[in-house]
Amino acid sequence: MSEKTLQEIEKEIAETQAELANVRGDDCEVYARIVGYYRAVRNWNKGKKDEYKLRKLFKIDDTPAEFPAERTESAPLAATEYESEADQSATLFPKHEEIAYYELYTRESCPNCPAVKNYMDKLSLEGRSINVDTKDGLESAAARGVLATPTVIFYNTMNTELFRAHNTQELQDLLEPLSTAEIA
C-alpha cells in the first residue's frame, strides 16, 4: 500500500468537492390536503401556497397515551342495551351539569377559530382558550392529542374528557340536546 502525497490528497479533495457542487436531484412532488382533497402543492394558487407556509406541524411523542380502560365483552356498548331512545341519548350526550369546563385550542391563522370562540363565549361554561402557536400551547395540544384547530374538549369535574367538537355545527349538535333536555 503506497502512501499518498499531500498534493494527491488535496487533488482528490478538490475533485470530490467539484463533483458535490454539481450534484442535482430530481424535483420532489409534495402533496397536501387542500379544501377536502389532496393535490400537489406546486399546483396550488398563491394564496393557498402562502397559507401552506404558515401551517404548523404537530409532533406527538411515540410514548403511548393514557386511555380509559377498554370495555370488556361482559359490558358491551350496544344500542340494544337501552330500554328507550331517551336512555340512549342520555348516555351519548352528557348532562349540562356534568360539563365542568372546556379547553379551546386555536391558532392565529385559523379561519374557523373565531366563529367557534364566539360560540363558546356565549355559553355559560367555564373554559380557557389555548393558542397552539405558543410553545406551551403546542405542548398542551400534543399532550391531549389535538391535531387540528379549532378543537374544543369538554371535561367533567373529575377532569375526564367527555367529548370533542371542531366547529360550530358539531357544538350545536352536542350542546343543544343538553339545553333542550334541561328545559323539558
Backbone as JSON Lines, residues from 0, in Angstrom:
{"i":0,"aa":"M","n":[0.84,-1.15,0.0],"ca":[0.0,0.0,0.0],"c":[0.9,1.23,0.0]}
{"i":1,"aa":"S","n":[0.76,2.0,-1.05],"ca":[1.63,3.18,-1.18],"c":[0.99,4.38,-0.5]}
{"i":2,"aa":"E","n":[1.84,5.2,0.06],"ca":[1.35,6.39,0.73],"c":[1.15,7.5,-0.29]}
{"i":3,"aa":"K","n":[0.09,8.28,-0.08],"ca":[-0.22,9.37,-1.0],"c":[0.46,10.63,-0.49]}
{"i":4,"aa":"T","n":[0.82,11.44,-1.44],"ca":[1.43,12.71,-1.07],"c":[0.32,13.7,-0.73]}
{"i":5,"aa":"L","n":[0.7,14.78,-0.09],"ca":[-0.25,15.82,0.28],"c":[-0.92,16.41,-0.95]}
{"i":6,"aa":"Q","n":[-0.18,16.57,-2.04],"ca":[-0.73,17.13,-3.28],"c":[-1.79,16.19,-3.87]}
{"i":7,"aa":"E","n":[-1.56,14.89,-3.82],"ca":[-2.53,13.93,-4.36],"c":[-3.83,13.96,-3.53]}
{"i":8,"aa":"I","n":[-3.66,14.05,-2.21],"ca":[-4.84,14.1,-1.34],"c":[-5.64,15.37,-1.61]}
{"i":9,"aa":"E","n":[-4.97,16.52,-1.71],"ca":[-5.66,17.78,-1.99],"c":[-6.35,17.75,-3.34]}
{"i":10,"aa":"K","n":[-5.71,17.1,-4.34],"ca":[-6.31,16.98,-5.67],"c":[-7.6,16.15,-5.59]}
{"i":11,"aa":"E","n":[-7.58,15.03,-4.85],"ca":[-8.78,14.2,-4.69],"c":[-9.9,14.97,-3.98]}
{"i":12,"aa":"I","n":[-9.51,15.75,-2.97],"ca":[-10.5,16.55,-2.25],"c":[-11.13,17.57,-3.18]}
{"i":13,"aa":"A","n":[-10.31,18.25,-3.99],"ca":[-10.82,19.24,-4.94],"c":[-11.75,18.59,-5.96]}
{"i":14,"aa":"E","n":[-11.42,17.41,-6.46],"ca":[-12.27,16.7,-7.42],"c":[-13.61,16.31,-6.78]}
{"i":15,"aa":"T","n":[-13.54,15.83,-5.55],"ca":[-14.75,15.43,-4.83],"c":[-15.65,16.64,-4.58]}
{"i":16,"aa":"Q","n":[-15.05,17.77,-4.19],"ca":[-15.83,18.99,-3.97],"c":[-16.48,19.47,-5.26]}
{"i":17,"aa":"A","n":[-15.77,19.36,-6.39],"ca":[-16.33,19.76,-7.68],"c":[-17.52,18.86,-8.04]}
{"i":18,"aa":"E","n":[-17.4,17.57,-7.78],"ca":[-18.5,16.64,-8.05],"c":[-19.71,16.98,-7.18]}
{"i":19,"aa":"L","n":[-19.48,17.25,-5.9],"ca":[-20.57,17.57,-4.99],"c":[-21.26,18.87,-5.36]}
{"i":20,"aa":"A","n":[-20.5,19.83,-5.89],"ca":[-21.08,21.11,-6.3],"c":[-22.01,20.93,-7.49]}
{"i":21,"aa":"N","n":[-21.82,19.91,-8.28],"ca":[-22.63,19.68,-9.48],"c":[-23.71,18.63,-9.29]}
{"i":22,"aa":"V","n":[-23.93,18.19,-8.07],"ca":[-24.96,17.19,-7.81],"c":[-26.33,17.84,-7.98]}
{"i":23,"aa":"R","n":[-27.18,17.24,-8.76],"ca":[-28.54,17.73,-8.98],"c":[-29.5,16.56,-8.78]}
{"i":24,"aa":"G","n":[-30.51,16.78,-7.96],"ca":[-31.5,15.75,-7.72],"c":[-32.76,16.01,-8.52]}
{"i":25,"aa":"D","n":[-33.7,15.12,-8.4],"ca":[-34.99,15.28,-9.06],"c":[-35.89,16.13,-8.18]}
{"i":26,"aa":"D","n":[-36.85,16.82,-8.8],"ca":[-37.83,17.58,-8.03],"c":[-38.69,16.61,-7.23]}
{"i":27,"aa":"C","n":[-39.02,17.01,-6.04],"ca":[-39.86,16.2,-5.15],"c":[-41.28,16.75,-5.2]}
{"i":28,"aa":"E","n":[-42.22,15.9,-5.49],"ca":[-43.62,16.3,-5.55],"c":[-44.23,16.16,-4.16]}
{"i":29,"aa":"V","n":[-44.7,17.25,-3.59],"ca":[-45.31,17.25,-2.26],"c":[-46.81,17.39,-2.41]}
{"i":30,"aa":"Y","n":[-47.54,16.45,-1.8],"ca":[-48.99,16.51,-1.8],"c":[-49.46,16.87,-0.4]}
{"i":31,"aa":"A","n":[-50.47,17.7,-0.32],"ca":[-51.05,18.07,0.95],"c":[-52.55,18.24,0.76]}
{"i":32,"aa":"R","n":[-53.26,18.2,1.87],"ca":[-54.71,18.32,1.81],"c":[-55.1,19.77,1.6]}
{"i":33,"aa":"I","n":[-55.97,20.01,0.66],"ca":[-56.48,21.35,0.39],"c":[-57.96,21.24,0.08]}
{"i":34,"aa":"V","n":[-58.76,21.92,0.84],"ca":[-60.21,22.0,0.65],"c":[-60.82,20.62,0.41]}
{"i":35,"aa":"G","n":[-60.45,19.66,1.26],"ca":[-61.1,18.36,1.23],"c":[-60.46,17.29,0.37]}
{"i":36,"aa":"Y","n":[-59.4,17.59,-0.36],"ca":[-58.74,16.56,-1.17],"c":[-57.25,16.86,-1.24]}
{"i":37,"aa":"Y","n":[-56.48,15.88,-1.7],"ca":[-55.03,16.05,-1.8],"c":[-54.65,16.47,-3.21]}
{"i":38,"aa":"R","n":[-53.69,17.4,-3.27],"ca":[-53.24,17.91,-4.56],"c":[-51.79,18.35,-4.41]}
{"i":39,"aa":"A","n":[-51.03,18.32,-5.49],"ca":[-49.63,18.72,-5.46],"c":[-49.54,20.19,-5.07]}
{"i":40,"aa":"V","n":[-48.68,20.5,-4.11],"ca":[-48.54,21.86,-3.61],"c":[-48.11,22.82,-4.72]}
{"i":41,"aa":"R","n":[-47.3,22.34,-5.66],"ca":[-46.82,23.23,-6.73],"c":[-47.96,23.7,-7.63]}
{"i":42,"aa":"N","n":[-49.1,23.01,-7.6],"ca":[-50.25,23.4,-8.43],"c":[-51.23,24.31,-7.69]}
{"i":43,"aa":"W","n":[-50.96,24.63,-6.43],"ca":[-51.86,25.49,-5.66],"c":[-51.73,26.93,-6.1]}
{"i":44,"aa":"N","n":[-52.77,27.72,-5.84],"ca":[-52.69,29.15,-6.15],"c":[-51.82,29.84,-5.1]}
{"i":45,"aa":"K","n":[-51.46,31.09,-5.35],"ca":[-50.54,31.82,-4.47],"c":[-51.05,31.91,-3.04]}
{"i":46,"aa":"G","n":[-52.33,32.18,-2.88],"ca":[-52.9,32.31,-1.53],"c":[-52.79,31.03,-0.73]}
{"i":47,"aa":"K","n":[-53.1,29.89,-1.36],"ca":[-53.02,28.61,-0.67],"c":[-51.57,28.24,-0.38]}
{"i":48,"aa":"K","n":[-50.65,28.59,-1.28],"ca":[-49.22,28.33,-1.03],"c":[-48.74,29.11,0.18]}
{"i":49,"aa":"D","n":[-49.16,30.38,0.29],"ca":[-48.79,31.2,1.45],"c":[-49.38,30.61,2.73]}
{"i":50,"aa":"E","n":[-50.63,30.15,2.65],"ca":[-51.27,29.53,3.8],"c":[-50.52,28.26,4.21]}
{"i":51,"aa":"Y","n":[-50.06,27.49,3.23],"ca":[-49.32,26.26,3.49],"c":[-48.03,26.55,4.25]}
{"i":52,"aa":"K","n":[-47.38,27.66,3.91],"ca":[-46.13,28.04,4.58],"c":[-46.37,28.39,6.04]}
{"i":53,"aa":"L","n":[-47.59,28.84,6.38],"ca":[-47.92,29.21,7.75],"c":[-48.33,28.03,8.62]}
{"i":54,"aa":"R","n":[-48.56,26.88,7.99],"ca":[-49.01,25.72,8.75],"c":[-47.96,25.3,9.76]}
{"i":55,"aa":"K","n":[-48.43,24.85,10.9],"ca":[-47.55,24.37,11.95],"c":[-47.81,22.88,12.09]}
{"i":56,"aa":"L","n":[-46.77,22.08,11.98],"ca":[-46.93,20.64,12.11],"c":[-46.91,20.26,13.58]}
{"i":57,"aa":"F","n":[-47.79,19.37,13.94],"ca":[-47.84,18.87,15.29],"c":[-46.97,17.63,15.38]}
{"i":58,"aa":"K","n":[-46.17,17.55,16.42],"ca":[-45.34,16.37,16.61],"c":[-45.77,15.73,17.91]}
{"i":59,"aa":"I","n":[-46.13,14.47,17.83],"ca":[-46.59,13.76,19.01],"c":[-45.54,12.72,19.36]}
{"i":60,"aa":"D","n":[-45.2,12.65,20.63],"ca":[-44.21,11.67,21.08],"c":[-44.71,10.27,20.79]}
{"i":61,"aa":"D","n":[-43.74,9.34,20.71],"ca":[-44.09,7.94,20.48],"c":[-44.54,7.24,21.75]}
{"i":62,"aa":"T","n":[-44.5,7.93,22.88],"ca":[-44.93,7.31,24.13],"c":[-46.43,7.08,24.08]}
{"i":63,"aa":"P","n":[-46.87,5.93,24.56],"ca":[-48.31,5.64,24.49],"c":[-49.1,6.58,25.38]}
{"i":64,"aa":"A","n":[-50.22,7.02,24.86],"ca":[-51.1,7.92,25.62],"c":[-51.91,7.11,26.62]}
{"i":65,"aa":"E","n":[-52.35,7.76,27.67],"ca":[-53.17,7.08,28.66],"c":[-54.63,7.19,28.23]}
{"i":66,"aa":"F","n":[-55.22,6.04,27.95],"ca":[-56.62,6.0,27.53],"c":[-57.43,5.33,28.63]}
{"i":67,"aa":"P","n":[-58.71,5.66,28.71],"ca":[-59.54,4.97,29.7],"c":[-59.57,3.48,29.41]}
{"i":68,"aa":"A","n":[-59.8,2.71,30.42],"ca":[-59.83,1.26,30.27],"c":[-60.87,0.89,29.22]}
{"i":69,"aa":"E","n":[-60.5,-0.08,28.39],"ca":[-61.4,-0.51,27.33],"c":[-62.54,-1.32,27.94]}
{"i":70,"aa":"R","n":[-63.67,-1.28,27.26],"ca":[-64.82,-2.04,27.73],"c":[-64.58,-3.52,27.5]}
{"i":71,"aa":"T","n":[-65.06,-4.32,28.39],"ca":[-64.89,-5.76,28.25],"c":[-66.09,-6.33,27.53]}
{"i":72,"aa":"E","n":[-65.97,-7.6,27.13],"ca":[-67.08,-8.24,26.43],"c":[-68.29,-8.41,27.34]}
{"i":73,"aa":"S","n":[-68.04,-8.46,28.67],"ca":[-69.16,-8.63,29.58],"c":[-70.04,-7.37,29.67]}
{"i":74,"aa":"A","n":[-69.47,-6.22,29.23],"ca":[-70.24,-4.98,29.27],"c":[-70.13,-4.25,27.94]}
{"i":75,"aa":"P","n":[-70.68,-4.85,26.86],"ca":[-70.56,-4.19,25.56],"c":[-71.47,-2.97,25.48]}
{"i":76,"aa":"L","n":[-71.06,-2.02,24.66],"ca":[-71.86,-0.83,24.45],"c":[-72.63,-1.03,23.15]}
{"i":77,"aa":"A","n":[-73.91,-1.27,23.26],"ca":[-74.74,-1.5,22.08],"c":[-76.08,-0.82,22.28]}
{"i":78,"aa":"A","n":[-76.67,-0.41,21.19],"ca":[-77.95,0.3,21.26],"c":[-79.04,-0.6,21.85]}
{"i":79,"aa":"T","n":[-78.9,-1.92,21.73],"ca":[-79.92,-2.83,22.24],"c":[-79.96,-2.85,23.76]}
{"i":80,"aa":"E","n":[-78.91,-2.35,24.42],"ca":[-78.9,-2.33,25.88],"c":[-79.86,-1.3,26.44]}
{"i":81,"aa":"Y","n":[-80.19,-0.28,25.69],"ca":[-81.02,0.8,26.18],"c":[-82.49,0.43,26.07]}
{"i":82,"aa":"E","n":[-83.22,0.73,27.12],"ca":[-84.64,0.42,27.1],"c":[-85.41,1.36,26.18]}
{"i":83,"aa":"S","n":[-84.95,2.61,26.08],"ca":[-85.64,3.55,25.21],"c":[-84.62,4.46,24.54]}
{"i":84,"aa":"E","n":[-85.09,5.18,23.53],"ca":[-84.22,6.11,22.83],"c":[-83.77,7.23,23.76]}
{"i":85,"aa":"A","n":[-84.6,7.61,24.72],"ca":[-84.24,8.65,25.68],"c":[-83.07,8.2,26.55]}
{"i":86,"aa":"D","n":[-83.07,6.9,26.95],"ca":[-81.95,6.37,27.73],"c":[-80.67,6.44,26.93]}
{"i":87,"aa":"Q","n":[-80.76,6.12,25.64],"ca":[-79.58,6.13,24.79],"c":[-79.04,7.55,24.63]}
{"i":88,"aa":"S","n":[-79.91,8.53,24.37],"ca":[-79.44,9.9,24.19],"c":[-78.88,10.46,25.49]}
{"i":89,"aa":"A","n":[-79.38,10.01,26.62],"ca":[-78.85,10.48,27.9],"c":[-77.42,10.0,28.08]}
{"i":90,"aa":"T","n":[-77.11,8.82,27.57],"ca":[-75.74,8.31,27.68],"c":[-74.83,8.97,26.66]}
{"i":91,"aa":"L","n":[-75.32,9.18,25.45],"ca":[-74.49,9.76,24.4],"c":[-74.19,11.23,24.65]}
{"i":92,"aa":"F","n":[-75.16,11.96,25.2],"ca":[-74.98,13.38,25.46],"c":[-74.97,13.61,26.96]}
{"i":93,"aa":"P","n":[-73.82,13.91,27.55],"ca":[-73.79,14.13,28.99],"c":[-74.67,15.32,29.38]}
{"i":94,"aa":"K","n":[-75.17,15.29,30.59],"ca":[-75.98,16.39,31.08],"c":[-75.12,17.64,31.2]}
{"i":95,"aa":"H","n":[-75.75,18.79,31.02],"ca":[-75.02,20.06,31.05],"c":[-74.27,20.24,32.37]}
{"i":96,"aa":"E","n":[-74.9,19.79,33.47],"ca":[-74.22,19.97,34.76],"c":[-73.01,19.04,34.89]}
{"i":97,"aa":"E","n":[-72.92,18.0,34.06],"ca":[-71.74,17.14,34.08],"c":[-70.53,17.84,33.47]}
{"i":98,"aa":"I","n":[-70.74,18.81,32.6],"ca":[-69.62,19.54,31.98],"c":[-69.11,20.56,32.99]}
{"i":99,"aa":"A","n":[-67.86,20.37,33.41],"ca":[-67.27,21.28,34.4],"c":[-66.56,22.44,33.7]}
{"i":100,"aa":"Y","n":[-65.84,22.15,32.63],"ca":[-65.1,23.19,31.92],"c":[-64.71,22.68,30.54]}
{"i":101,"aa":"Y","n":[-64.14,23.57,29.74],"ca":[-63.69,23.2,28.41],"c":[-62.33,23.83,28.13]}
{"i":102,"aa":"E","n":[-61.65,23.27,27.14],"ca":[-60.41,23.84,26.6],"c":[-60.62,24.03,25.11]}
{"i":103,"aa":"L","n":[-60.35,25.24,24.62],"ca":[-60.5,25.56,23.2],"c":[-59.11,25.78,22.62]}
{"i":104,"aa":"Y","n":[-58.7,24.95,21.68],"ca":[-57.39,25.06,21.03],"c":[-57.55,25.83,19.72]}
{"i":105,"aa":"T","n":[-56.8,26.94,19.59],"ca":[-56.9,27.81,18.42],"c":[-55.53,28.18,17.88]}
{"i":106,"aa":"R","n":[-55.53,28.81,16.71],"ca":[-54.33,29.37,16.09],"c":[-54.67,30.75,15.56]}
{"i":107,"aa":"E","n":[-53.65,31.59,15.42],"ca":[-53.86,32.94,14.89],"c":[-54.37,32.89,13.45]}
{"i":108,"aa":"S","n":[-53.83,31.96,12.64],"ca":[-54.18,31.93,11.22],"c":[-55.36,31.0,10.91]}
{"i":109,"aa":"C","n":[-56.02,30.49,11.92],"ca":[-57.14,29.56,11.73],"c":[-58.4,30.31,11.28]}
{"i":110,"aa":"P","n":[-58.95,29.99,10.11],"ca":[-60.13,30.72,9.64],"c":[-61.41,30.37,10.39]}
{"i":111,"aa":"N","n":[-61.49,29.18,10.99],"ca":[-62.72,28.76,11.69],"c":[-62.68,29.03,13.19]}
{"i":112,"aa":"C","n":[-61.53,29.39,13.71],"ca":[-61.39,29.59,15.16],"c":[-62.25,30.74,15.7]}
{"i":113,"aa":"P","n":[-62.32,31.91,15.05],"ca":[-63.13,32.99,15.61],"c":[-64.62,32.62,15.8]}
{"i":114,"aa":"A","n":[-65.2,31.9,14.86],"ca":[-66.61,31.52,14.98],"c":[-66.82,30.58,16.17]}
{"i":115,"aa":"V","n":[-65.91,29.63,16.35],"ca":[-66.02,28.69,17.46],"c":[-65.8,29.43,18.78]}
{"i":116,"aa":"K","n":[-64.83,30.35,18.81],"ca":[-64.55,31.12,20.03],"c":[-65.78,31.96,20.4]}
{"i":117,"aa":"N","n":[-66.39,32.62,19.42],"ca":[-67.61,33.41,19.68],"c":[-68.74,32.53,20.23]}
{"i":118,"aa":"Y","n":[-68.91,31.35,19.66],"ca":[-69.94,30.42,20.12],"c":[-69.69,30.03,21.57]}
{"i":119,"aa":"M","n":[-68.43,29.72,21.9],"ca":[-68.09,29.3,23.26],"c":[-68.25,30.45,24.25]}
{"i":120,"aa":"D","n":[-67.95,31.67,23.82],"ca":[-68.09,32.84,24.71],"c":[-69.54,33.07,25.11]}
{"i":121,"aa":"K","n":[-70.48,32.67,24.26],"ca":[-71.9,32.87,24.55],"c":[-72.44,31.84,25.55]}
{"i":122,"aa":"L","n":[-71.72,30.75,25.75],"ca":[-72.17,29.71,26.67],"c":[-71.82,30.09,28.11]}
{"i":123,"aa":"S","n":[-72.59,29.58,29.04],"ca":[-72.31,29.85,30.45],"c":[-71.46,28.71,31.04]}
{"i":124,"aa":"L","n":[-70.34,28.44,30.39],"ca":[-69.43,27.4,30.85],"c":[-68.08,28.0,31.15]}
{"i":125,"aa":"E","n":[-67.41,27.44,32.15],"ca":[-66.03,27.84,32.44],"c":[-65.13,27.21,31.39]}
{"i":126,"aa":"G","n":[-64.12,27.94,30.97],"ca":[-63.21,27.38,29.99],"c":[-62.06,28.31,29.71]}
{"i":127,"aa":"R","n":[-61.14,27.81,28.93],"ca":[-60.0,28.63,28.56],"c":[-59.63,28.36,27.11]}
{"i":128,"aa":"S","n":[-59.03,29.37,26.51],"ca":[-58.58,29.28,25.13],"c":[-57.07,29.1,25.14]}
{"i":129,"aa":"I","n":[-56.59,28.15,24.34],"ca":[-55.17,27.83,24.29],"c":[-54.69,28.04,22.86]}
{"i":130,"aa":"N","n":[-53.69,28.92,22.69],"ca":[-53.13,29.23,21.38],"c":[-51.99,28.25,21.1]}
{"i":131,"aa":"V","n":[-52.16,27.39,20.08],"ca":[-51.13,26.4,19.78],"c":[-49.95,26.99,19.02]}
{"i":132,"aa":"D","n":[-50.0,28.29,18.72],"ca":[-48.85,28.95,18.12],"c":[-47.76,29.19,19.17]}
{"i":133,"aa":"T","n":[-48.11,29.09,20.46],"ca":[-47.13,29.26,21.52],"c":[-46.54,27.9,21.88]}
{"i":134,"aa":"K","n":[-45.36,27.93,22.5],"ca":[-44.69,26.68,22.88],"c":[-45.54,25.89,23.88]}
{"i":135,"aa":"D","n":[-46.04,26.56,24.91],"ca":[-46.86,25.89,25.92],"c":[-48.16,25.35,25.31]}
{"i":136,"aa":"G","n":[-48.76,26.15,24.43],"ca":[-50.0,25.71,23.78],"c":[-49.79,24.49,22.91]}
{"i":137,"aa":"L","n":[-48.68,24.46,22.19],"ca":[-48.37,23.31,21.33],"c":[-48.1,22.06,22.17]}
{"i":138,"aa":"E","n":[-47.41,22.23,23.29],"ca":[-47.15,21.1,24.18],"c":[-48.46,20.56,24.76]}
{"i":139,"aa":"S","n":[-49.35,21.46,25.15],"ca":[-50.64,21.05,25.69],"c":[-51.46,20.32,24.63]}
{"i":140,"aa":"A","n":[-51.45,20.84,23.4],"ca":[-52.19,20.2,22.31],"c":[-51.64,18.8,22.03]}
{"i":141,"aa":"A","n":[-50.33,18.66,22.01],"ca":[-49.72,17.36,21.77],"c":[-50.06,16.38,22.89]}
{"i":142,"aa":"A","n":[-50.06,16.87,24.13],"ca":[-50.38,16.01,25.27],"c":[-51.82,15.51,25.21]}
{"i":143,"aa":"R","n":[-52.73,16.32,24.67],"ca":[-54.15,15.95,24.6],"c":[-54.52,15.28,23.27]}
{"i":144,"aa":"G","n":[-53.56,15.15,22.36],"ca":[-53.86,14.52,21.07],"c":[-54.64,15.41,20.14]}
{"i":145,"aa":"V","n":[-54.5,16.72,20.3],"ca":[-55.19,17.67,19.43],"c":[-54.37,17.83,18.16]}
{"i":146,"aa":"L","n":[-54.96,17.51,17.02],"ca":[-54.24,17.54,15.76],"c":[-54.73,18.63,14.81]}
{"i":147,"aa":"A","n":[-55.78,19.33,15.18],"ca":[-56.32,20.37,14.29],"c":[-56.96,21.46,15.14]}
{"i":148,"aa":"T","n":[-57.04,22.64,14.55],"ca":[-57.73,23.74,15.22],"c":[-58.89,24.17,14.35]}
{"i":149,"aa":"P","n":[-59.97,24.61,14.92],"ca":[-60.26,24.65,16.34],"c":[-60.65,23.27,16.87]}
{"i":150,"aa":"T","n":[-60.32,23.02,18.13],"ca":[-60.77,21.83,18.83],"c":[-61.22,22.26,20.21]}
{"i":151,"aa":"V","n":[-62.42,21.85,20.58],"ca":[-62.95,22.13,21.92],"c":[-63.07,20.79,22.63]}
{"i":152,"aa":"I","n":[-62.44,20.69,23.8],"ca":[-62.53,19.47,24.6],"c":[-63.32,19.81,25.87]}
{"i":153,"aa":"F","n":[-64.35,19.03,26.15],"ca":[-65.19,19.23,27.33],"c":[-64.8,18.2,28.39]}
{"i":154,"aa":"Y","n":[-64.7,18.65,29.65],"ca":[-64.31,17.81,30.76],"c":[-65.37,17.84,31.85]}
{"i":155,"aa":"N","n":[-65.41,16.79,32.67],"ca":[-66.29,16.77,33.84],"c":[-65.48,17.19,35.07]}
{"i":156,"aa":"T","n":[-66.1,17.12,36.23],"ca":[-65.42,17.55,37.46],"c":[-64.26,16.64,37.84]}
{"i":157,"aa":"M","n":[-64.22,15.45,37.3],"ca":[-63.13,14.51,37.58],"c":[-61.99,14.67,36.56]}
{"i":158,"aa":"N","n":[-62.04,15.75,35.74],"ca":[-61.06,16.02,34.69],"c":[-61.01,14.93,33.63]}
{"i":159,"aa":"T","n":[-62.12,14.26,33.43],"ca":[-62.23,13.24,32.4],"c":[-62.84,13.87,31.16]}
{"i":160,"aa":"E","n":[-62.25,13.58,30.01],"ca":[-62.78,14.13,28.76],"c":[-64.14,13.51,28.47]}
{"i":161,"aa":"L","n":[-65.11,14.38,28.18],"ca":[-66.45,13.93,27.85],"c":[-66.63,13.77,26.34]}
{"i":162,"aa":"F","n":[-66.28,14.82,25.6],"ca":[-66.38,14.78,24.15],"c":[-65.61,15.95,23.56]}
{"i":163,"aa":"R","n":[-65.46,15.93,22.22],"ca":[-64.75,16.97,21.49],"c":[-65.63,17.48,20.36]}
{"i":164,"aa":"A","n":[-65.35,18.74,19.97],"ca":[-66.02,19.32,18.81],"c":[-65.01,20.17,18.06]}
{"i":165,"aa":"H","n":[-65.22,20.31,16.74],"ca":[-64.25,21.01,15.9],"c":[-64.83,22.19,15.14]}
{"i":166,"aa":"N","n":[-66.14,22.37,15.21],"ca":[-66.76,23.51,14.53],"c":[-68.09,23.82,15.21]}
{"i":167,"aa":"T","n":[-68.7,24.92,14.8],"ca":[-69.94,25.35,15.46],"c":[-71.08,24.35,15.25]}
{"i":168,"aa":"Q","n":[-71.12,23.71,14.1],"ca":[-72.19,22.73,13.85],"c":[-72.08,21.56,14.81]}
{"i":169,"aa":"E","n":[-70.86,21.05,15.02],"ca":[-70.68,19.96,15.98],"c":[-71.03,20.41,17.39]}
{"i":170,"aa":"L","n":[-70.67,21.64,17.73],"ca":[-71.02,22.17,19.05],"c":[-72.53,22.23,19.23]}
{"i":171,"aa":"Q","n":[-73.23,22.71,18.21],"ca":[-74.69,22.78,18.29],"c":[-75.28,21.38,18.42]}
{"i":172,"aa":"D","n":[-74.77,20.44,17.64],"ca":[-75.29,19.07,17.69],"c":[-75.07,18.44,19.06]}
{"i":173,"aa":"L","n":[-73.95,18.76,19.71],"ca":[-73.64,18.17,21.01],"c":[-74.3,18.91,22.17]}
{"i":174,"aa":"L","n":[-74.36,20.23,22.08],"ca":[-74.81,21.01,23.23],"c":[-76.29,21.35,23.22]}
{"i":175,"aa":"E","n":[-76.91,21.5,22.06],"ca":[-78.33,21.86,22.03],"c":[-79.23,20.77,22.6]}
{"i":176,"aa":"P","n":[-78.94,19.48,22.39],"ca":[-79.77,18.47,23.08],"c":[-79.71,18.64,24.6]}
{"i":177,"aa":"L","n":[-78.58,19.12,25.11],"ca":[-78.44,19.35,26.54],"c":[-79.36,20.47,27.0]}
{"i":178,"aa":"S","n":[-79.36,21.58,26.27],"ca":[-80.18,22.73,26.68],"c":[-81.67,22.43,26.52]}
{"i":179,"aa":"T","n":[-82.07,21.67,25.5],"ca":[-83.49,21.34,25.34],"c":[-83.92,20.32,26.38]}
{"i":180,"aa":"A","n":[-83.0,19.44,26.8],"ca":[-83.34,18.45,27.83],"c":[-83.55,19.16,29.17]}
{"i":181,"aa":"E","n":[-82.79,20.24,29.43],"ca":[-82.94,20.96,30.68],"c":[-84.28,21.71,30.73]}
{"i":182,"aa":"I","n":[-84.74,22.19,29.57],"ca":[-85.99,22.95,29.51],"c":[-87.18,22.03,29.71]}
{"i":183,"aa":"A","n":[-87.11,20.81,29.15],"ca":[-88.24,19.89,29.19],"c":[-88.53,19.33,30.56]}
